[in-house]
PDB file of C-alpha atoms in Angstrom:
ATOM      1  CA  UNK V 456     -20.909  -9.490 -21.157  1.00  0.00           C
ATOM      2  CA  UNK V 457     -19.375  -9.854 -17.708  1.00  0.00           C
ATOM      3  CA  UNK V 458     -18.772  -6.691 -15.718  1.00  0.00           C
ATOM      4  CA  UNK V 459     -15.156  -6.252 -14.631  1.00  0.00           C
ATOM      5  CA  UNK V 460     -14.468  -6.564 -10.900  1.00  0.00           C
ATOM      6  CA  UNK V 461     -15.006  -3.349  -9.015  1.00  0.00           C
ATOM      7  CA  UNK V 462     -12.381  -1.984  -6.623  1.00  0.00           C
ATOM      8  CA  UNK V 463     -13.308  -2.115  -2.944  1.00  0.00           C
ATOM      9  CA  UNK V 464     -12.158   1.443  -2.286  1.00  0.00           C
ATOM     10  CA  UNK V 465     -14.645   3.959  -3.675  1.00  0.00           C
ATOM     11  CA  UNK V 466     -12.616   7.134  -3.107  1.00  0.00           C
ATOM     12  CA  UNK V 467     -10.572   9.113  -5.638  1.00  0.00           C
ATOM     13  CA  UNK V 468      -8.462   6.942  -7.910  1.00  0.00           C
ATOM     14  CA  UNK V 469      -4.713   7.143  -7.417  1.00  0.00           C
ATOM     15  CA  UNK V 470      -2.163   6.008  -9.963  1.00  0.00           C
ATOM     16  CA  UNK V 471      -0.105   3.808  -7.663  1.00  0.00           C
ATOM     17  CA  UNK V 472       2.007   2.372 -10.462  1.00  0.00           C
ATOM     18  CA  UNK V 473       3.610   5.781 -11.008  1.00  0.00           C
ATOM     19  CA  UNK V 474       4.272   6.240  -7.291  1.00  0.00           C
ATOM     20  CA  UNK V 475       5.641   2.790  -6.459  1.00  0.00           C
ATOM     21  CA  UNK V 476       9.230   3.173  -7.758  1.00  0.00           C
ATOM     22  CA  UNK V 477       9.610   6.574  -6.092  1.00  0.00           C
ATOM     23  CA  UNK V 478       8.097   5.405  -2.830  1.00  0.00           C
ATOM     24  CA  UNK V 479      10.263   2.260  -2.898  1.00  0.00           C
ATOM     25  CA  UNK V 480      13.339   4.496  -2.864  1.00  0.00           C
ATOM     26  CA  UNK V 481      11.871   6.504   0.031  1.00  0.00           C
ATOM     27  CA  UNK V 482      11.047   3.305   1.891  1.00  0.00           C
ATOM     28  CA  UNK V 483      14.627   2.115   1.410  1.00  0.00           C
ATOM     29  CA  UNK V 484      15.980   5.459   2.675  1.00  0.00           C
ATOM     30  CA  UNK V 485      13.743   5.221   5.752  1.00  0.00           C
ATOM     31  CA  UNK V 486      15.835   2.232   6.851  1.00  0.00           C
ATOM     32  CA  UNK V 487      19.212   3.997   6.739  1.00  0.00           C
ATOM     33  CA  UNK V 488      19.244   4.990  10.415  1.00  0.00           C
ATOM     34  CA  UNK V 489      18.092   1.514  11.480  1.00  0.00           C
ATOM     35  CA  UNK V 490      20.980  -0.106   9.600  1.00  0.00           C
ATOM     36  CA  UNK V 491      23.534   2.451  10.757  1.00  0.00           C
ATOM     37  CA  UNK V 492      22.529   2.110  14.420  1.00  0.00           C
ATOM     38  CA  UNK V 493      22.247  -1.680  14.441  1.00  0.00           C
ATOM     39  CA  UNK V 494      18.473  -1.799  14.816  1.00  0.00           C
ATOM     40  CA  UNK V 495      17.422  -4.473  12.302  1.00  0.00           C
ATOM     41  CA  UNK V 496      16.525  -8.157  12.282  1.00  0.00           C
ATOM     42  CA  UNK V 497      19.849  -8.839  10.547  1.00  0.00           C
ATOM     43  CA  UNK V 498      21.659  -7.138  13.422  1.00  0.00           C
ATOM     44  CA  UNK V 499      19.679  -9.178  15.952  1.00  0.00           C
ATOM     45  CA  UNK V 500      20.780 -12.336  14.090  1.00  0.00           C
ATOM     46  CA  UNK V 501      24.370 -11.001  13.913  1.00  0.00           C
ATOM     47  CA  UNK V 502      24.288 -11.137  10.106  1.00  0.00           C
ATOM     48  CA  UNK V 503      24.117  -7.444   9.280  1.00  0.00           C
ATOM     49  CA  UNK V 504      25.770  -5.742   6.341  1.00  0.00           C
ATOM     50  CA  UNK V 505      26.675  -2.090   5.817  1.00  0.00           C
ATOM     51  CA  UNK V 506      24.130   0.305   4.331  1.00  0.00           C
ATOM     52  CA  UNK V 507      23.745   0.106   0.547  1.00  0.00           C
ATOM     53  CA  UNK V 508      22.520   3.120  -1.424  1.00  0.00           C
ATOM     54  CA  UNK V 509      19.304   2.416  -3.317  1.00  0.00           C
ATOM     55  CA  UNK V 510      20.948   2.856  -6.716  1.00  0.00           C
ATOM     56  CA  UNK V 511      23.320   0.011  -5.843  1.00  0.00           C
ATOM     57  CA  UNK V 512      20.858  -2.614  -4.574  1.00  0.00           C
ATOM     58  CA  UNK V 513      20.196  -5.705  -6.656  1.00  0.00           C
ATOM     59  CA  UNK V 514      17.133  -5.991  -8.884  1.00  0.00           C
ATOM     60  CA  UNK V 515      15.841  -8.593  -6.430  1.00  0.00           C
ATOM     61  CA  UNK V 516      16.025  -6.158  -3.490  1.00  0.00           C
ATOM     62  CA  UNK V 517      14.499  -3.400  -5.620  1.00  0.00           C
ATOM     63  CA  UNK V 518      11.516  -5.684  -6.398  1.00  0.00           C
ATOM     64  CA  UNK V 519      11.100  -6.345  -2.684  1.00  0.00           C
ATOM     65  CA  UNK V 520      11.183  -2.640  -1.904  1.00  0.00           C
ATOM     66  CA  UNK V 521       8.585  -2.042  -4.623  1.00  0.00           C
ATOM     67  CA  UNK V 522       6.338  -4.773  -3.214  1.00  0.00           C
ATOM     68  CA  UNK V 523       6.536  -3.152   0.210  1.00  0.00           C
ATOM     69  CA  UNK V 524       5.962   0.327  -1.239  1.00  0.00           C
ATOM     70  CA  UNK V 525       2.874  -0.899  -3.053  1.00  0.00           C
ATOM     71  CA  UNK V 526       1.427  -2.407   0.147  1.00  0.00           C
ATOM     72  CA  UNK V 527       2.025   0.841   2.044  1.00  0.00           C
ATOM     73  CA  UNK V 528       0.538   2.991  -0.716  1.00  0.00           C
ATOM     74  CA  UNK V 529      -2.551   0.781  -0.819  1.00  0.00           C
ATOM     75  CA  UNK V 530      -3.139   1.563   2.863  1.00  0.00           C
ATOM     76  CA  UNK V 531      -1.842   5.096   3.368  1.00  0.00           C
ATOM     77  CA  UNK V 532      -1.594   8.506   1.747  1.00  0.00           C
ATOM     78  CA  UNK V 533       1.704  10.263   2.312  1.00  0.00           C
ATOM     79  CA  UNK V 534       1.283  13.996   1.853  1.00  0.00           C
ATOM     80  CA  UNK V 535       4.370  16.155   1.900  1.00  0.00           C
ATOM     81  CA  UNK V 536       4.705  18.436   4.897  1.00  0.00           C
ATOM     82  CA  UNK V 537       5.324  22.111   4.302  1.00  0.00           C
ATOM     83  CA  UNK V 538       8.639  23.487   5.563  1.00  0.00           C
ATOM     84  CA  UNK V 539       6.569  26.318   7.048  1.00  0.00           C
ATOM     85  CA  UNK V 540       4.805  23.783   9.266  1.00  0.00           C
ATOM     86  CA  UNK V 541       8.006  23.299  11.225  1.00  0.00           C
ATOM     87  CA  UNK V 542       8.861  20.536  13.632  1.00  0.00           C
ATOM     88  CA  UNK V 543       6.066  18.901  15.535  1.00  0.00           C
ATOM     89  CA  UNK V 544       5.796  16.465  18.358  1.00  0.00           C
ATOM     90  CA  UNK V 545       4.944  13.016  17.057  1.00  0.00           C
ATOM     91  CA  UNK V 546       2.995  10.911  19.556  1.00  0.00           C
ATOM     92  CA  UNK V 547       4.565   7.514  20.218  1.00  0.00           C
ATOM     93  CA  UNK V 548       1.204   5.865  19.570  1.00  0.00           C
ATOM     94  CA  UNK V 549       1.414   7.057  15.953  1.00  0.00           C
ATOM     95  CA  UNK V 550       5.029   5.922  15.621  1.00  0.00           C
ATOM     96  CA  UNK V 551       4.127   2.509  17.012  1.00  0.00           C
ATOM     97  CA  UNK V 552       1.060   2.105  14.781  1.00  0.00           C
ATOM     98  CA  UNK V 553       2.943   3.018  11.615  1.00  0.00           C
ATOM     99  CA  UNK V 554       5.896   0.796  12.609  1.00  0.00           C
ATOM    100  CA  UNK V 555       3.579  -2.200  12.844  1.00  0.00           C
ATOM    101  CA  UNK V 556       2.068  -1.349   9.437  1.00  0.00           C
ATOM    102  CA  UNK V 557       5.504  -0.936   7.848  1.00  0.00           C
ATOM    103  CA  UNK V 558       6.570  -4.306   9.188  1.00  0.00           C
ATOM    104  CA  UNK V 559       3.392  -6.010   7.932  1.00  0.00           C
ATOM    105  CA  UNK V 560       3.773  -4.385   4.506  1.00  0.00           C
ATOM    106  CA  UNK V 561       7.172  -6.022   4.085  1.00  0.00           C
ATOM    107  CA  UNK V 562       5.850  -9.534   4.706  1.00  0.00           C
ATOM    108  CA  UNK V 563       5.449 -10.526   1.026  1.00  0.00           C
ATOM    109  CA  UNK V 564       8.981  -9.357   0.215  1.00  0.00           C
ATOM    110  CA  UNK V 565      10.443 -11.233   3.191  1.00  0.00           C
ATOM    111  CA  UNK V 566       8.584 -14.424   2.343  1.00  0.00           C
ATOM    112  CA  UNK V 567       9.736 -14.163  -1.291  1.00  0.00           C
ATOM    113  CA  UNK V 568      13.360 -13.612  -0.193  1.00  0.00           C
ATOM    114  CA  UNK V 569      13.463 -10.174  -1.852  1.00  0.00           C
ATOM    115  CA  UNK V 570      15.450  -8.556   0.957  1.00  0.00           C
ATOM    116  CA  UNK V 571      18.899  -7.033   1.348  1.00  0.00           C
ATOM    117  CA  UNK V 572      20.046  -9.584   3.939  1.00  0.00           C
ATOM    118  CA  UNK V 573      18.932 -13.193   3.675  1.00  0.00           C
ATOM    119  CA  UNK V 574      19.325 -14.749   7.076  1.00  0.00           C
ATOM    120  CA  UNK V 575      21.174 -18.055   7.371  1.00  0.00           C
ATOM    121  CA  UNK V 576      19.468 -20.201   8.404  1.00  0.00           C
ATOM    122  CA  UNK V 577      16.361 -18.627   6.870  1.00  0.00           C
ATOM    123  CA  UNK V 578      13.697 -17.528   9.318  1.00  0.00           C
ATOM    124  CA  UNK V 579      10.015 -17.210   8.588  1.00  0.00           C
ATOM    125  CA  UNK V 580       8.413 -13.800   8.725  1.00  0.00           C
ATOM    126  CA  UNK V 581       7.338 -13.001  12.258  1.00  0.00           C
ATOM    127  CA  UNK V 582       4.802 -10.568  13.649  1.00  0.00           C
ATOM    128  CA  UNK V 583       5.952  -7.218  14.972  1.00  0.00           C
ATOM    129  CA  UNK V 584       5.282  -8.298  18.552  1.00  0.00           C
ATOM    130  CA  UNK V 585       7.636 -11.269  18.131  1.00  0.00           C
ATOM    131  CA  UNK V 586      10.521  -9.247  16.674  1.00  0.00           C
ATOM    132  CA  UNK V 587      13.612  -8.791  18.828  1.00  0.00           C
ATOM    133  CA  UNK V 588      13.534  -5.401  20.595  1.00  0.00           C
ATOM    134  CA  UNK V 589      16.278  -3.937  18.382  1.00  0.00           C
ATOM    135  CA  UNK V 590      14.322  -4.870  15.221  1.00  0.00           C
ATOM    136  CA  UNK V 591      11.180  -3.279  16.701  1.00  0.00           C
ATOM    137  CA  UNK V 592      13.235  -0.165  17.412  1.00  0.00           C
ATOM    138  CA  UNK V 593      14.388  -0.144  13.795  1.00  0.00           C
ATOM    139  CA  UNK V 594      10.820  -0.240  12.494  1.00  0.00           C
ATOM    140  CA  UNK V 595       9.978   2.640  14.823  1.00  0.00           C
ATOM    141  CA  UNK V 596      12.913   4.607  13.386  1.00  0.00           C
ATOM    142  CA  UNK V 597      11.459   4.016   9.917  1.00  0.00           C
ATOM    143  CA  UNK V 598       8.009   5.132  11.052  1.00  0.00           C
ATOM    144  CA  UNK V 599       9.413   8.266  12.672  1.00  0.00           C
ATOM    145  CA  UNK V 600      11.368   9.031   9.475  1.00  0.00           C
ATOM    146  CA  UNK V 601       8.109   9.050   7.492  1.00  0.00           C
ATOM    147  CA  UNK V 602       6.121  10.954  10.126  1.00  0.00           C
ATOM    148  CA  UNK V 603       8.774  13.681  10.282  1.00  0.00           C
ATOM    149  CA  UNK V 604       8.527  14.223   6.523  1.00  0.00           C
ATOM    150  CA  UNK V 605       4.927  13.427   5.627  1.00  0.00           C
ATOM    151  CA  UNK V 606       1.404  13.703   6.909  1.00  0.00           C
ATOM    152  CA  UNK V 607       0.250  10.092   6.898  1.00  0.00           C
ATOM    153  CA  UNK V 608      -3.401   9.110   6.672  1.00  0.00           C
ATOM    154  CA  UNK V 609      -5.184   5.908   5.862  1.00  0.00           C
ATOM    155  CA  UNK V 610      -6.544   5.837   2.320  1.00  0.00           C
ATOM    156  CA  UNK V 611     -10.079   7.187   2.204  1.00  0.00           C
ATOM    157  CA  UNK V 612      -9.856   8.900   5.568  1.00  0.00           C
ATOM    158  CA  UNK V 613     -11.657  12.191   6.072  1.00  0.00           C
ATOM    159  CA  UNK V 614      -9.305  15.147   6.247  1.00  0.00           C
ATOM    160  CA  UNK V 615      -9.965  18.155   8.495  1.00  0.00           C
ATOM    161  CA  UNK V 616     -11.976  20.983   6.973  1.00  0.00           C
ATOM    162  CA  UNK V 617     -10.483  24.424   6.311  1.00  0.00           C
ATOM    163  CA  UNK V 618     -11.559  25.480   9.822  1.00  0.00           C
ATOM    164  CA  UNK V 619      -9.560  22.608  11.314  1.00  0.00           C
ATOM    165  CA  UNK V 620     -12.669  20.725  12.376  1.00  0.00           C
ATOM    166  CA  UNK V 621     -12.819  17.048  11.496  1.00  0.00           C
ATOM    167  CA  UNK V 622     -14.843  16.323   8.388  1.00  0.00           C
ATOM    168  CA  UNK V 623     -17.688  13.834   8.455  1.00  0.00           C
ATOM    169  CA  UNK V 624     -16.394  10.257   8.534  1.00  0.00           C
ATOM    170  CA  UNK V 625     -15.740   8.652   5.177  1.00  0.00           C
ATOM    171  CA  UNK V 626     -17.505   5.389   4.501  1.00  0.00           C
ATOM    172  CA  UNK V 627     -16.008   2.551   2.517  1.00  0.00           C
ATOM    173  CA  UNK V 628     -17.813   0.921  -0.402  1.00  0.00           C
ATOM    174  CA  UNK V 629     -19.876  -1.176   2.012  1.00  0.00           C
ATOM    175  CA  UNK V 630     -20.984   1.760   4.170  1.00  0.00           C
ATOM    176  CA  UNK V 631     -18.600   1.136   7.070  1.00  0.00           C
ATOM    177  CA  UNK V 632     -16.498   3.956   8.529  1.00  0.00           C
ATOM    178  CA  UNK V 633     -12.866   3.818   7.450  1.00  0.00           C
ATOM    179  CA  UNK V 634     -10.106   3.238   9.976  1.00  0.00           C
ATOM    180  CA  UNK V 635      -9.000   6.168  12.148  1.00  0.00           C
ATOM    181  CA  UNK V 636      -6.079   8.413  11.243  1.00  0.00           C
ATOM    182  CA  UNK V 637      -2.571   7.064  11.644  1.00  0.00           C
ATOM    183  CA  UNK V 638      -1.125  10.549  12.060  1.00  0.00           C
ATOM    184  CA  UNK V 639      -2.544  13.801  13.269  1.00  0.00           C
TER     185      UNK V 639
END
C-alpha cells in the first residue's frame, strides 16, 4: 500500500474549505475603498466600473475571489481583534508586506480571467513592483483594511506567550524556522 502524500505544514490542521467562502467575501469587501477612490489596475487602465456588492458578482468573479481567499488562508491566519484592543498604529512595513502578499495571492484568479474587470486589451499579471502607483495604493488600502480588523500572522508562526514574550520559534516540517510575523 502506498502512503498518501503528507502535508508540508506540520502545525494544527485548519479546515480551510469552510473558511474560503466567508474569507472570499471579506477579501472582496477589502477592495471597496480601492474601487471607490480610483486606486485599482482597472482605474489605471481607465476601464473601471462602479463597486459591486459581493452578493451581486458573477459566479466567475466569486470563483476568483475564492481562489484568492484560499491562497491567503494557506499563508496567513487572520484572528479577529477584540473591540477592547482599540485602535493601534499599523507600521507601513506591515501594510506594504501584506499588500504584496495580497497581490500575489490574486495571481491565479487574474491569469484565469476570474476578475470583476477584464482589461481590454488583456494584460498579463504583473508583479507588485511593476503595478502603476494607484494600483499599489489600492493593494495597500486592502492590506490596511485587514490589519485594522484582524491580527495577521503567517501560518505556523509562534505567537507571544501569556507574558507577552515571544515564544520559541516554530519550525516547519523540515526543521527550518517559519517566516517572521506579518503583523505585530
